[in-house]
Tab-separated table of C-alpha atoms and ligand atoms in Angstrom:
chain	number	residue	atom	x	y	z
A	1	MET	CA	5.811	-26.970	3.390
A	2	ARG	CA	7.226	-29.494	0.926
A	3	SER	CA	7.496	-33.236	1.303
A	4	SER	CA	10.868	-34.878	1.635
A	5	GLY	CA	11.679	-38.138	-0.117
A	6	SER	CA	9.672	-39.551	-2.994
A	7	LEU	CA	6.021	-40.495	-3.186
A	8	LEU	CA	4.319	-42.567	-5.873
A	9	VAL	CA	0.635	-42.007	-6.648
A	10	ASP	CA	-0.125	-45.410	-8.082
A	11	ASN	CA	-3.009	-47.324	-9.626
A	12	ILE	CA	-4.617	-44.233	-11.223
A	13	GLY	CA	-7.535	-45.251	-13.446
A	14	GLU	CA	-7.684	-41.925	-15.323
A	15	LEU	CA	-4.949	-39.311	-15.002
A	16	VAL	CA	-5.775	-35.817	-16.304
A	17	THR	CA	-2.468	-34.022	-16.961
A	18	ASN	CA	-3.525	-31.004	-19.087
A	19	ALA	CA	-0.270	-31.598	-20.940
A	20	PRO	CA	-1.180	-31.295	-24.650
A	21	GLY	CA	0.014	-34.154	-26.810
A	22	GLU	CA	0.265	-36.471	-23.807
A	23	GLY	CA	-1.673	-39.674	-23.275
A	24	GLU	CA	-4.802	-39.877	-25.396
A	25	GLY	CA	-4.254	-36.414	-26.835
A	26	GLY	CA	-6.720	-33.549	-26.576
A	27	PRO	CA	-6.425	-30.716	-24.096
A	28	LEU	CA	-6.840	-32.876	-20.963
A	29	GLY	CA	-3.877	-35.132	-21.856
A	30	VAL	CA	-5.532	-38.191	-20.292
A	31	HIS	CA	-3.508	-41.310	-19.365
A	32	ARG	CA	-5.182	-44.615	-18.388
A	33	ASP	CA	-3.780	-46.994	-15.769
A	34	ALA	CA	-1.124	-44.490	-14.830
A	35	ALA	CA	1.180	-43.517	-11.989
A	36	LEU	CA	2.822	-40.247	-10.971
A	37	LEU	CA	6.025	-39.769	-8.989
A	38	VAL	CA	6.502	-36.813	-6.625
A	39	GLU	CA	9.931	-35.609	-5.490
A	40	ASP	CA	10.643	-32.483	-3.447
A	41	GLY	CA	7.087	-31.238	-3.892
A	42	LEU	CA	7.217	-31.440	-7.685
A	43	VAL	CA	6.013	-33.910	-10.282
A	44	ALA	CA	9.096	-35.949	-11.235
A	45	TRP	CA	7.634	-38.567	-13.570
A	46	VAL	CA	4.309	-39.513	-15.218
A	47	GLY	CA	3.708	-42.787	-17.022
A	48	PRO	CA	2.064	-46.211	-17.098
A	49	ALA	CA	1.516	-47.855	-13.706
A	50	ARG	CA	3.375	-50.957	-14.926
A	51	GLY	CA	6.606	-49.040	-15.453
A	52	ALA	CA	6.437	-46.934	-12.305
A	53	PRO	CA	9.716	-46.290	-10.466
A	54	ALA	CA	10.208	-47.212	-6.813
A	55	ALA	CA	9.466	-44.579	-4.165
A	56	ASP	CA	9.752	-44.067	-0.408
A	57	ARG	CA	5.985	-43.879	0.032
A	58	ARG	CA	2.910	-44.768	-1.977
A	59	VAL	CA	-0.643	-43.434	-2.340
A	60	ASP	CA	-2.991	-46.011	-3.869
A	61	ALA	CA	-5.579	-44.265	-6.031
A	62	ALA	CA	-7.451	-47.595	-6.287
A	63	GLY	CA	-8.448	-47.070	-9.924
A	64	ALA	CA	-9.888	-43.589	-9.348
A	65	ALA	CA	-9.386	-40.425	-11.400
A	66	VAL	CA	-6.549	-38.018	-10.540
A	67	LEU	CA	-6.590	-34.377	-11.678
A	68	PRO	CA	-4.457	-31.283	-11.190
A	69	GLY	CA	-5.629	-29.303	-8.152
A	70	PHE	CA	-8.133	-26.586	-9.030
A	71	VAL	CA	-6.800	-23.075	-9.688
A	72	ASP	CA	-9.328	-20.539	-8.372
A	73	SER	CA	-8.154	-17.319	-10.012
A	74	HIS	CA	-10.800	-14.990	-8.548
A	75	ALA	CA	-11.709	-14.802	-4.845
A	76	HIS	CA	-12.412	-12.069	-2.307
A	77	LEU	CA	-11.489	-13.718	0.983
A	78	VAL	CA	-10.438	-10.775	3.186
A	79	PHE	CA	-13.612	-9.521	4.854
A	80	ALA	CA	-15.697	-9.638	8.020
A	81	GLY	CA	-19.383	-10.360	8.505
A	82	ASP	CA	-21.799	-12.056	6.140
A	83	ARG	CA	-24.771	-10.940	4.068
A	84	ALA	CA	-27.146	-13.875	4.401
A	85	ALA	CA	-30.105	-11.520	4.969
A	86	GLU	CA	-29.313	-9.655	1.738
A	87	PHE	CA	-29.198	-13.002	-0.099
A	88	ALA	CA	-32.589	-13.949	1.323
A	89	ALA	CA	-34.049	-10.585	0.268
A	90	ARG	CA	-32.650	-11.052	-3.231
A	91	MET	CA	-34.157	-14.517	-3.486
A	92	ALA	CA	-37.451	-12.890	-2.458
A	93	GLY	CA	-37.234	-10.573	-5.463
A	94	GLU	CA	-34.945	-7.619	-4.729
A	95	PRO	CA	-32.418	-6.888	-7.539
A	96	TYR	CA	-28.617	-7.096	-7.136
A	97	THR	CA	-26.882	-3.739	-7.647
A	98	GLY	CA	-23.469	-4.201	-6.031
A	99	GLY	CA	-24.367	-1.646	-3.350
A	100	GLY	CA	-24.092	-4.213	-0.554
A	101	ILE	CA	-20.300	-4.111	-0.893
A	102	ARG	CA	-20.359	-1.064	1.411
A	103	THR	CA	-21.967	-3.181	4.165
A	104	THR	CA	-18.953	-5.490	4.096
A	105	VAL	CA	-16.569	-2.508	3.991
A	106	GLY	CA	-17.981	-1.273	7.303
A	107	ALA	CA	-17.639	-4.683	8.963
A	108	THR	CA	-14.123	-5.199	7.565
A	109	ARG	CA	-12.810	-1.834	8.763
A	110	ALA	CA	-14.141	-2.556	12.258
A	111	ALA	CA	-12.578	-6.029	12.493
A	112	PRO	CA	-9.203	-6.710	14.128
A	113	ASP	CA	-6.454	-8.353	12.066
A	114	SER	CA	-7.007	-11.634	13.891
A	115	GLU	CA	-10.621	-11.847	12.731
A	116	LEU	CA	-9.718	-11.102	9.091
A	117	ARG	CA	-6.843	-13.600	9.181
A	118	GLY	CA	-9.086	-16.248	10.752
A	119	ASN	CA	-11.686	-15.774	8.017
A	120	VAL	CA	-9.115	-16.102	5.232
A	121	ARG	CA	-7.700	-19.260	6.822
A	122	ARG	CA	-11.156	-20.797	7.244
A	123	LEU	CA	-12.124	-20.134	3.625
A	124	ARG	CA	-8.718	-21.181	2.253
A	125	ASP	CA	-8.966	-24.455	4.181
A	126	GLU	CA	-12.553	-24.963	3.018
A	127	ALA	CA	-11.412	-24.486	-0.603
A	128	LEU	CA	-8.454	-26.831	-0.133
A	129	ARG	CA	-10.720	-29.610	1.140
A	130	GLN	CA	-12.690	-29.211	-2.113
A	131	GLY	CA	-9.578	-29.570	-4.235
A	132	THR	CA	-8.423	-25.965	-4.709
A	133	THR	CA	-4.637	-25.866	-4.383
A	134	THR	CA	-4.074	-22.370	-5.835
A	135	ILE	CA	-6.298	-19.431	-4.898
A	136	GLU	CA	-6.010	-15.777	-5.840
A	137	ILE	CA	-7.026	-13.390	-3.039
A	138	LYS	CA	-8.174	-9.790	-3.557
A	139	SER	CA	-8.395	-6.836	-1.197
A	140	GLY	CA	-11.261	-4.426	-1.756
A	141	TYR	CA	-13.255	-4.275	1.476
A	142	GLY	CA	-10.920	-1.844	3.261
A	143	LEU	CA	-10.910	1.132	0.879
A	144	THR	CA	-8.629	3.222	3.096
A	145	VAL	CA	-4.844	3.288	2.733
A	146	ALA	CA	-4.357	1.401	5.997
A	147	ASP	CA	-7.192	-1.097	5.494
A	148	GLU	CA	-6.216	-2.000	1.930
A	149	ALA	CA	-2.578	-2.456	2.963
A	150	ARG	CA	-3.477	-4.703	5.894
A	151	SER	CA	-5.929	-6.715	3.775
A	152	LEU	CA	-3.145	-7.470	1.299
A	153	ARG	CA	-0.595	-8.124	4.021
A	154	ILE	CA	-2.929	-10.779	5.436
A	155	ALA	CA	-3.775	-12.152	1.961
A	156	ALA	CA	-0.062	-12.550	1.209
A	157	GLU	CA	0.243	-14.922	4.183
A	158	PHE	CA	-1.986	-17.358	2.268
A	159	SER	CA	-1.366	-16.801	-1.467
A	160	GLU	CA	1.318	-15.762	-3.929
A	161	ASP	CA	-1.418	-14.312	-6.138
A	162	THR	CA	-2.699	-11.288	-4.245
A	163	THR	CA	-4.641	-8.532	-5.985
A	164	PHE	CA	-5.039	-4.875	-5.037
A	165	LEU	CA	-8.720	-3.980	-5.526
A	166	GLY	CA	-8.844	-0.554	-3.902
A	167	ALA	CA	-11.129	0.339	-6.835
A	168	HIS	CA	-13.904	-2.065	-5.825
A	169	VAL	CA	-16.456	0.700	-5.160
A	170	VAL	CA	-16.145	4.366	-4.227
A	171	PRO	CA	-16.538	4.352	-0.430
A	172	ALA	CA	-19.370	6.374	1.090
A	173	GLU	CA	-17.084	9.145	2.374
A	174	TYR	CA	-15.981	9.867	-1.223
A	175	ALA	CA	-19.425	9.427	-2.809
A	176	ASP	CA	-19.641	12.991	-4.145
A	177	ARG	CA	-15.967	13.295	-5.162
A	178	PRO	CA	-14.947	10.132	-7.027
A	179	ASP	CA	-12.035	11.920	-8.766
A	180	ASP	CA	-10.442	12.475	-5.366
A	181	TYR	CA	-10.858	8.807	-4.507
A	182	VAL	CA	-9.228	7.717	-7.779
A	183	GLY	CA	-6.326	10.060	-7.032
A	184	MET	CA	-5.926	8.468	-3.617
A	185	VAL	CA	-6.039	4.925	-5.078
A	186	CYS	CA	-3.314	5.808	-7.596
A	187	GLY	CA	-1.221	7.635	-4.988
A	188	PRO	CA	-0.808	6.666	-1.339
A	189	MET	CA	-3.073	3.595	-1.446
A	190	LEU	CA	-1.185	1.971	-4.333
A	191	ALA	CA	2.141	2.798	-2.686
A	192	ALA	CA	1.031	1.093	0.537
A	193	ALA	CA	-0.548	-1.892	-1.238
A	194	ALA	CA	1.997	-2.675	-3.957
A	195	PRO	CA	4.602	-4.384	-1.714
A	196	TYR	CA	2.012	-7.084	-0.895
A	197	ALA	CA	0.334	-7.405	-4.314
A	198	ARG	CA	1.103	-9.162	-7.606
A	199	TRP	CA	-1.962	-7.827	-9.433
A	200	ILE	CA	-4.226	-4.787	-9.708
A	201	ASP	CA	-7.952	-5.031	-10.458
A	202	VAL	CA	-10.839	-2.571	-10.966
A	203	PHE	CA	-14.612	-3.084	-10.826
A	204	CYS	CA	-15.371	-1.380	-14.163
A	205	GLU	CA	-19.155	-1.192	-14.098
A	206	ARG	CA	-22.002	1.304	-13.924
A	207	GLY	CA	-22.242	2.309	-10.249
A	208	ALA	CA	-18.566	1.487	-9.621
A	209	PHE	CA	-15.756	2.915	-11.851
A	210	ASP	CA	-16.181	4.266	-15.379
A	211	VAL	CA	-13.726	3.433	-18.148
A	212	ASP	CA	-11.596	6.577	-17.737
A	213	HIS	CA	-11.163	6.048	-14.015
A	214	ALA	CA	-10.515	2.340	-14.554
A	215	ARG	CA	-7.888	3.003	-17.219
A	216	ALA	CA	-6.107	5.561	-15.000
A	217	ILE	CA	-6.015	3.193	-12.009
A	218	LEU	CA	-4.854	0.154	-13.989
A	219	ALA	CA	-2.140	2.202	-15.724
A	220	CYS	CA	-0.829	3.391	-12.338
A	221	GLY	CA	-0.747	-0.193	-11.140
A	222	GLN	CA	1.122	-1.318	-14.241
A	223	ALA	CA	3.659	1.462	-13.737
A	224	ALA	CA	4.169	0.136	-10.198
A	225	GLY	CA	4.917	-3.336	-11.600
A	226	LEU	CA	1.543	-5.003	-11.026
A	227	GLY	CA	-0.209	-7.214	-13.590
A	228	VAL	CA	-3.691	-6.240	-14.764
A	229	ARG	CA	-7.060	-7.962	-14.271
A	230	VAL	CA	-10.508	-6.382	-14.623
A	231	HIS	CA	-14.032	-7.021	-13.290
A	232	ALA	CA	-15.831	-6.429	-16.575
A	233	ASN	CA	-19.245	-6.691	-18.228
A	234	GLN	CA	-20.963	-8.337	-15.259
A	235	LEU	CA	-24.147	-6.345	-14.808
A	236	GLY	CA	-24.544	-5.077	-18.368
A	237	PRO	CA	-22.686	-4.349	-21.603
A	238	GLY	CA	-19.732	-2.026	-21.135
A	239	PRO	CA	-16.168	-1.107	-22.021
A	240	GLY	CA	-14.371	-3.260	-19.413
A	241	VAL	CA	-13.432	-6.202	-21.630
A	242	GLN	CA	-11.985	-3.993	-24.370
A	243	LEU	CA	-10.099	-1.961	-21.769
A	244	GLY	CA	-8.562	-5.158	-20.414
A	245	VAL	CA	-7.498	-6.247	-23.891
A	246	GLU	CA	-6.073	-2.763	-24.577
A	247	LEU	CA	-3.914	-2.962	-21.435
A	248	GLY	CA	-2.794	-6.569	-21.970
A	249	ALA	CA	-4.708	-7.857	-18.936
A	250	ALA	CA	-4.064	-11.454	-17.899
A	251	SER	CA	-7.793	-11.862	-17.398
A	252	VAL	CA	-11.130	-10.094	-17.746
A	253	ASP	CA	-13.568	-11.513	-15.238
A	254	HIS	CA	-17.361	-12.101	-15.323
A	255	CYS	CA	-17.916	-11.482	-19.104
A	256	THR	CA	-21.652	-11.987	-18.699
A	257	HIS	CA	-22.736	-9.349	-21.237
A	258	LEU	CA	-20.472	-9.440	-24.302
A	259	SER	CA	-20.808	-7.975	-27.793
A	260	ASP	CA	-19.412	-9.660	-30.890
A	261	ALA	CA	-16.641	-7.032	-30.846
A	262	ASP	CA	-15.739	-7.980	-27.258
A	263	ILE	CA	-15.431	-11.642	-28.235
A	264	ASP	CA	-13.413	-10.810	-31.359
A	265	ALA	CA	-11.051	-8.681	-29.267
A	266	LEU	CA	-10.521	-11.511	-26.752
A	267	ALA	CA	-10.040	-14.135	-29.463
A	268	ALA	CA	-7.430	-11.942	-31.160
A	269	THR	CA	-5.252	-11.920	-28.008
A	270	GLY	CA	-4.112	-15.492	-28.542
A	271	THR	CA	-4.982	-19.111	-28.500
A	272	ARG	CA	-5.656	-21.397	-25.564
A	273	ASP	CA	-1.949	-22.030	-24.949
A	274	GLY	CA	-0.744	-18.542	-25.806
A	275	ALA	CA	1.066	-17.206	-22.758
A	276	THR	CA	-0.003	-13.633	-23.442
A	277	SER	CA	-3.668	-14.191	-24.197
A	278	THR	CA	-6.284	-12.333	-22.176
A	279	VAL	CA	-8.365	-15.023	-20.499
A	280	ALA	CA	-12.139	-14.700	-20.073
A	281	THR	CA	-12.754	-15.839	-16.488
A	282	LEU	CA	-16.359	-16.886	-15.932
A	283	LEU	CA	-17.824	-16.827	-12.410
A	284	PRO	CA	-21.124	-18.722	-12.535
A	285	GLY	CA	-21.484	-18.673	-8.744
A	286	ALA	CA	-22.289	-14.968	-9.084
A	287	GLU	CA	-25.089	-15.554	-11.587
A	288	PHE	CA	-26.408	-18.393	-9.427
A	289	SER	CA	-26.412	-16.272	-6.264
A	290	THR	CA	-27.897	-13.185	-7.909
A	291	ARG	CA	-30.364	-15.194	-10.033
A	292	SER	CA	-28.977	-13.615	-13.197
A	293	PRO	CA	-28.493	-14.946	-16.739
A	294	TYR	CA	-25.274	-16.946	-17.143
A	295	PRO	CA	-22.449	-15.944	-19.500
A	296	ASP	CA	-22.406	-17.752	-22.847
A	297	ALA	CA	-19.341	-19.926	-22.441
A	298	ARG	CA	-20.130	-21.883	-25.600
A	299	ARG	CA	-19.864	-18.724	-27.718
A	300	LEU	CA	-16.487	-17.861	-26.149
A	301	VAL	CA	-14.994	-21.340	-26.512
A	302	ASP	CA	-16.212	-21.678	-30.094
A	303	ALA	CA	-14.633	-18.308	-30.940
A	304	GLY	CA	-11.262	-19.559	-29.661
A	305	VAL	CA	-11.173	-17.473	-26.472
A	306	THR	CA	-9.257	-18.949	-23.533
A	307	VAL	CA	-11.811	-19.536	-20.751
A	308	ALA	CA	-11.219	-20.004	-17.018
A	309	LEU	CA	-13.704	-20.833	-14.276
A	310	ALA	CA	-13.413	-19.368	-10.768
A	311	THR	CA	-15.631	-19.005	-7.701
A	312	ASP	CA	-15.691	-15.213	-7.083
A	313	CYS	CA	-15.970	-16.305	-3.429
A	314	ASN	CA	-17.263	-13.243	-1.543
A	315	PRO	CA	-19.903	-12.603	1.111
A	316	GLY	CA	-22.338	-10.751	-1.173
A	317	SER	CA	-22.775	-12.105	-4.675
A	318	SER	CA	-21.173	-15.586	-4.607
A	319	TYR	CA	-20.475	-17.110	-1.210
A	320	THR	CA	-19.149	-20.430	-2.479
A	321	SER	CA	-15.583	-21.739	-2.376
A	322	SER	CA	-16.466	-24.828	-4.418
A	323	MET	CA	-14.828	-25.265	-7.814
A	324	PRO	CA	-16.753	-28.542	-8.389
A	325	PHE	CA	-19.983	-26.551	-8.008
A	326	CYS	CA	-18.754	-24.034	-10.610
A	327	ILE	CA	-17.825	-26.885	-12.984
A	328	ALA	CA	-21.315	-28.353	-12.639
A	329	LEU	CA	-22.919	-24.944	-13.316
A	330	ALA	CA	-20.668	-24.367	-16.332
A	331	VAL	CA	-21.701	-27.671	-17.862
A	332	ARG	CA	-25.413	-27.489	-17.066
A	333	GLU	CA	-26.054	-23.762	-17.491
A	334	MET	CA	-23.272	-22.488	-19.762
A	335	ARG	CA	-23.072	-25.342	-22.278
A	336	MET	CA	-19.452	-26.272	-21.651
A	337	THR	CA	-18.518	-29.917	-22.060
A	338	PRO	CA	-17.308	-31.606	-18.853
A	339	ALA	CA	-13.787	-31.740	-20.325
A	340	GLU	CA	-13.852	-28.019	-21.181
A	341	ALA	CA	-15.072	-27.119	-17.703
A	342	VAL	CA	-12.418	-29.225	-15.938
A	343	TRP	CA	-9.724	-27.701	-18.166
A	344	ALA	CA	-11.028	-24.174	-17.439
A	345	ALA	CA	-10.995	-24.829	-13.673
A	346	THR	CA	-7.371	-26.022	-13.739
A	347	ALA	CA	-5.214	-25.046	-16.740
A	348	GLY	CA	-7.487	-22.103	-17.602
A	349	GLY	CA	-7.149	-20.678	-14.094
A	350	ALA	CA	-3.373	-21.065	-14.295
A	351	LEU	CA	-3.292	-19.090	-17.565
A	352	ALA	CA	-5.503	-16.414	-15.970
A	353	LEU	CA	-2.750	-16.061	-13.345
A	354	ARG	CA	0.013	-16.408	-15.984
A	355	ARG	CA	1.407	-19.427	-14.145
A	356	ASP	CA	2.928	-22.498	-15.800
A	357	ASP	CA	3.760	-24.393	-12.594
A	358	VAL	CA	0.163	-25.197	-11.564
A	359	GLY	CA	-2.960	-26.496	-13.321
A	360	VAL	CA	-0.864	-29.135	-15.085
A	361	LEU	CA	0.729	-32.448	-14.071
A	362	ARG	CA	3.984	-32.833	-15.979
A	363	PRO	CA	7.565	-33.193	-14.748
A	364	GLY	CA	8.667	-29.969	-13.096
A	365	ALA	CA	5.161	-28.757	-12.168
A	366	ARG	CA	4.015	-28.504	-8.573
A	367	ALA	CA	2.659	-31.747	-7.197
A	368	ASP	CA	-0.778	-30.227	-6.565
A	369	LEU	CA	-3.343	-32.888	-7.332
A	370	ILE	CA	-6.710	-34.349	-6.431
A	371	VAL	CA	-7.726	-37.993	-6.098
A	372	LEU	CA	-11.453	-38.191	-6.892
A	373	ASP	CA	-13.934	-40.552	-5.330
A	374	ALA	CA	-14.909	-41.399	-8.917
A	375	PRO	CA	-13.495	-43.223	-11.938
A	376	THR	CA	-13.479	-40.180	-14.248
A	377	HIS	CA	-13.449	-36.375	-14.259
A	378	LEU	CA	-16.931	-36.553	-15.851
A	379	HIS	CA	-18.379	-37.220	-12.396
A	380	LEU	CA	-17.609	-33.661	-11.260
A	381	ALA	CA	-20.509	-32.410	-13.389
A	382	TYR	CA	-22.455	-35.683	-13.505
A	383	ARG	CA	-22.757	-35.880	-9.690
A	384	PRO	CA	-23.316	-32.249	-8.630
A	385	GLY	CA	-23.258	-31.412	-4.941
A	386	VAL	CA	-21.585	-34.688	-3.986
A	387	PRO	CA	-18.256	-34.502	-2.090
A	388	LEU	CA	-16.059	-36.297	-4.633
A	389	ILE	CA	-12.648	-35.046	-3.471
A	390	ARG	CA	-11.151	-38.080	-1.709
A	391	GLN	CA	-7.625	-36.760	-1.214
A	392	VAL	CA	-5.650	-33.597	-1.970
A	393	LEU	CA	-1.875	-33.316	-2.357
A	394	HIS	CA	-0.498	-29.771	-2.089
A	395	ASN	CA	3.200	-29.348	-2.941
A	396	GLY	CA	3.335	-33.130	-2.762
A	397	VAL	CA	2.031	-33.221	0.821
A	398	PRO	CA	-1.169	-35.197	1.512
A	399	GLN	CA	-3.601	-32.777	3.238
B	401	ZN	ZN1	-15.111	-10.435	-7.957
């Protein structure tokens, strides 16, 4: 739904636009004492509050900070059940192996559409209340032709960025014949999933899919018109990042265990604003929830790699929908500056989805924005765990 008429967000103490060269310069493009005009769901004007045009309605930011809505480029929202007991066992010392995915597959297959749809809506709404106005949604807990297709059909009711992850794990019934499963993913499953998907993804990891299987699946998806993303280098060093670069992936996600060659390969794909760069999407909620070492964001940023932050929201390894939490982790545990983390959670996420209409507040972009209960974006990391999202506008509509 889009708003009709015009709306002025006025009296903004600090406006983060992510428009380079704007305002005070630097990647956040900060304006002080600013206003922003919304028309037909889009940003129509940005400038000083004193020169603001008239509008039909007005939102008074009361001197607070305003940011683009968060872009969560990695989430697994279509599932049933939860795995709280597995989390408790892990916190008591059991290691994370990824094997618990099959528990969720069983619950998801058994659930009616209404239960899956209700879960996606609940989590999407939860994310929206925390400032997320764009969220990618993956399949990957069905792992049959029918269950992957229905997962994506439901996901597409809530997001334009839906991702076919039939290659999440090899399901139990194919455990001793993974080649047959890969053939099925590339054949009837892809054909059933592709009408509802924009992207294809593979969990390229020991215990999931090896590099040859991953390459075959991603190439089939590309041939069917889907863009490429990869779960790579989460649990240990591996070939996933380089495979993503080889295939021109929009994003390689996790990037917890990287070699110098991996970082060089990512850096060589382009600069921060290069539309064709392969983004390194870091998911610190997963390291938090599996008590694992965090990725070295500082090393990536310093090498010139484009970095995004996302939640990896899923019932096993990262059951958070909170981008502010991920920003706080990135600053405290991954040595990003607050400005870098906010950029990665907004503009970085947009680049990871190859979108130029979100993650930025400039004329023509979607009027997706957050009014903070704080004078500056710094508070997102400075005040962790505090609900700082005062108001969210999505397509120009106050939520
Ligand atoms: Zn994931």
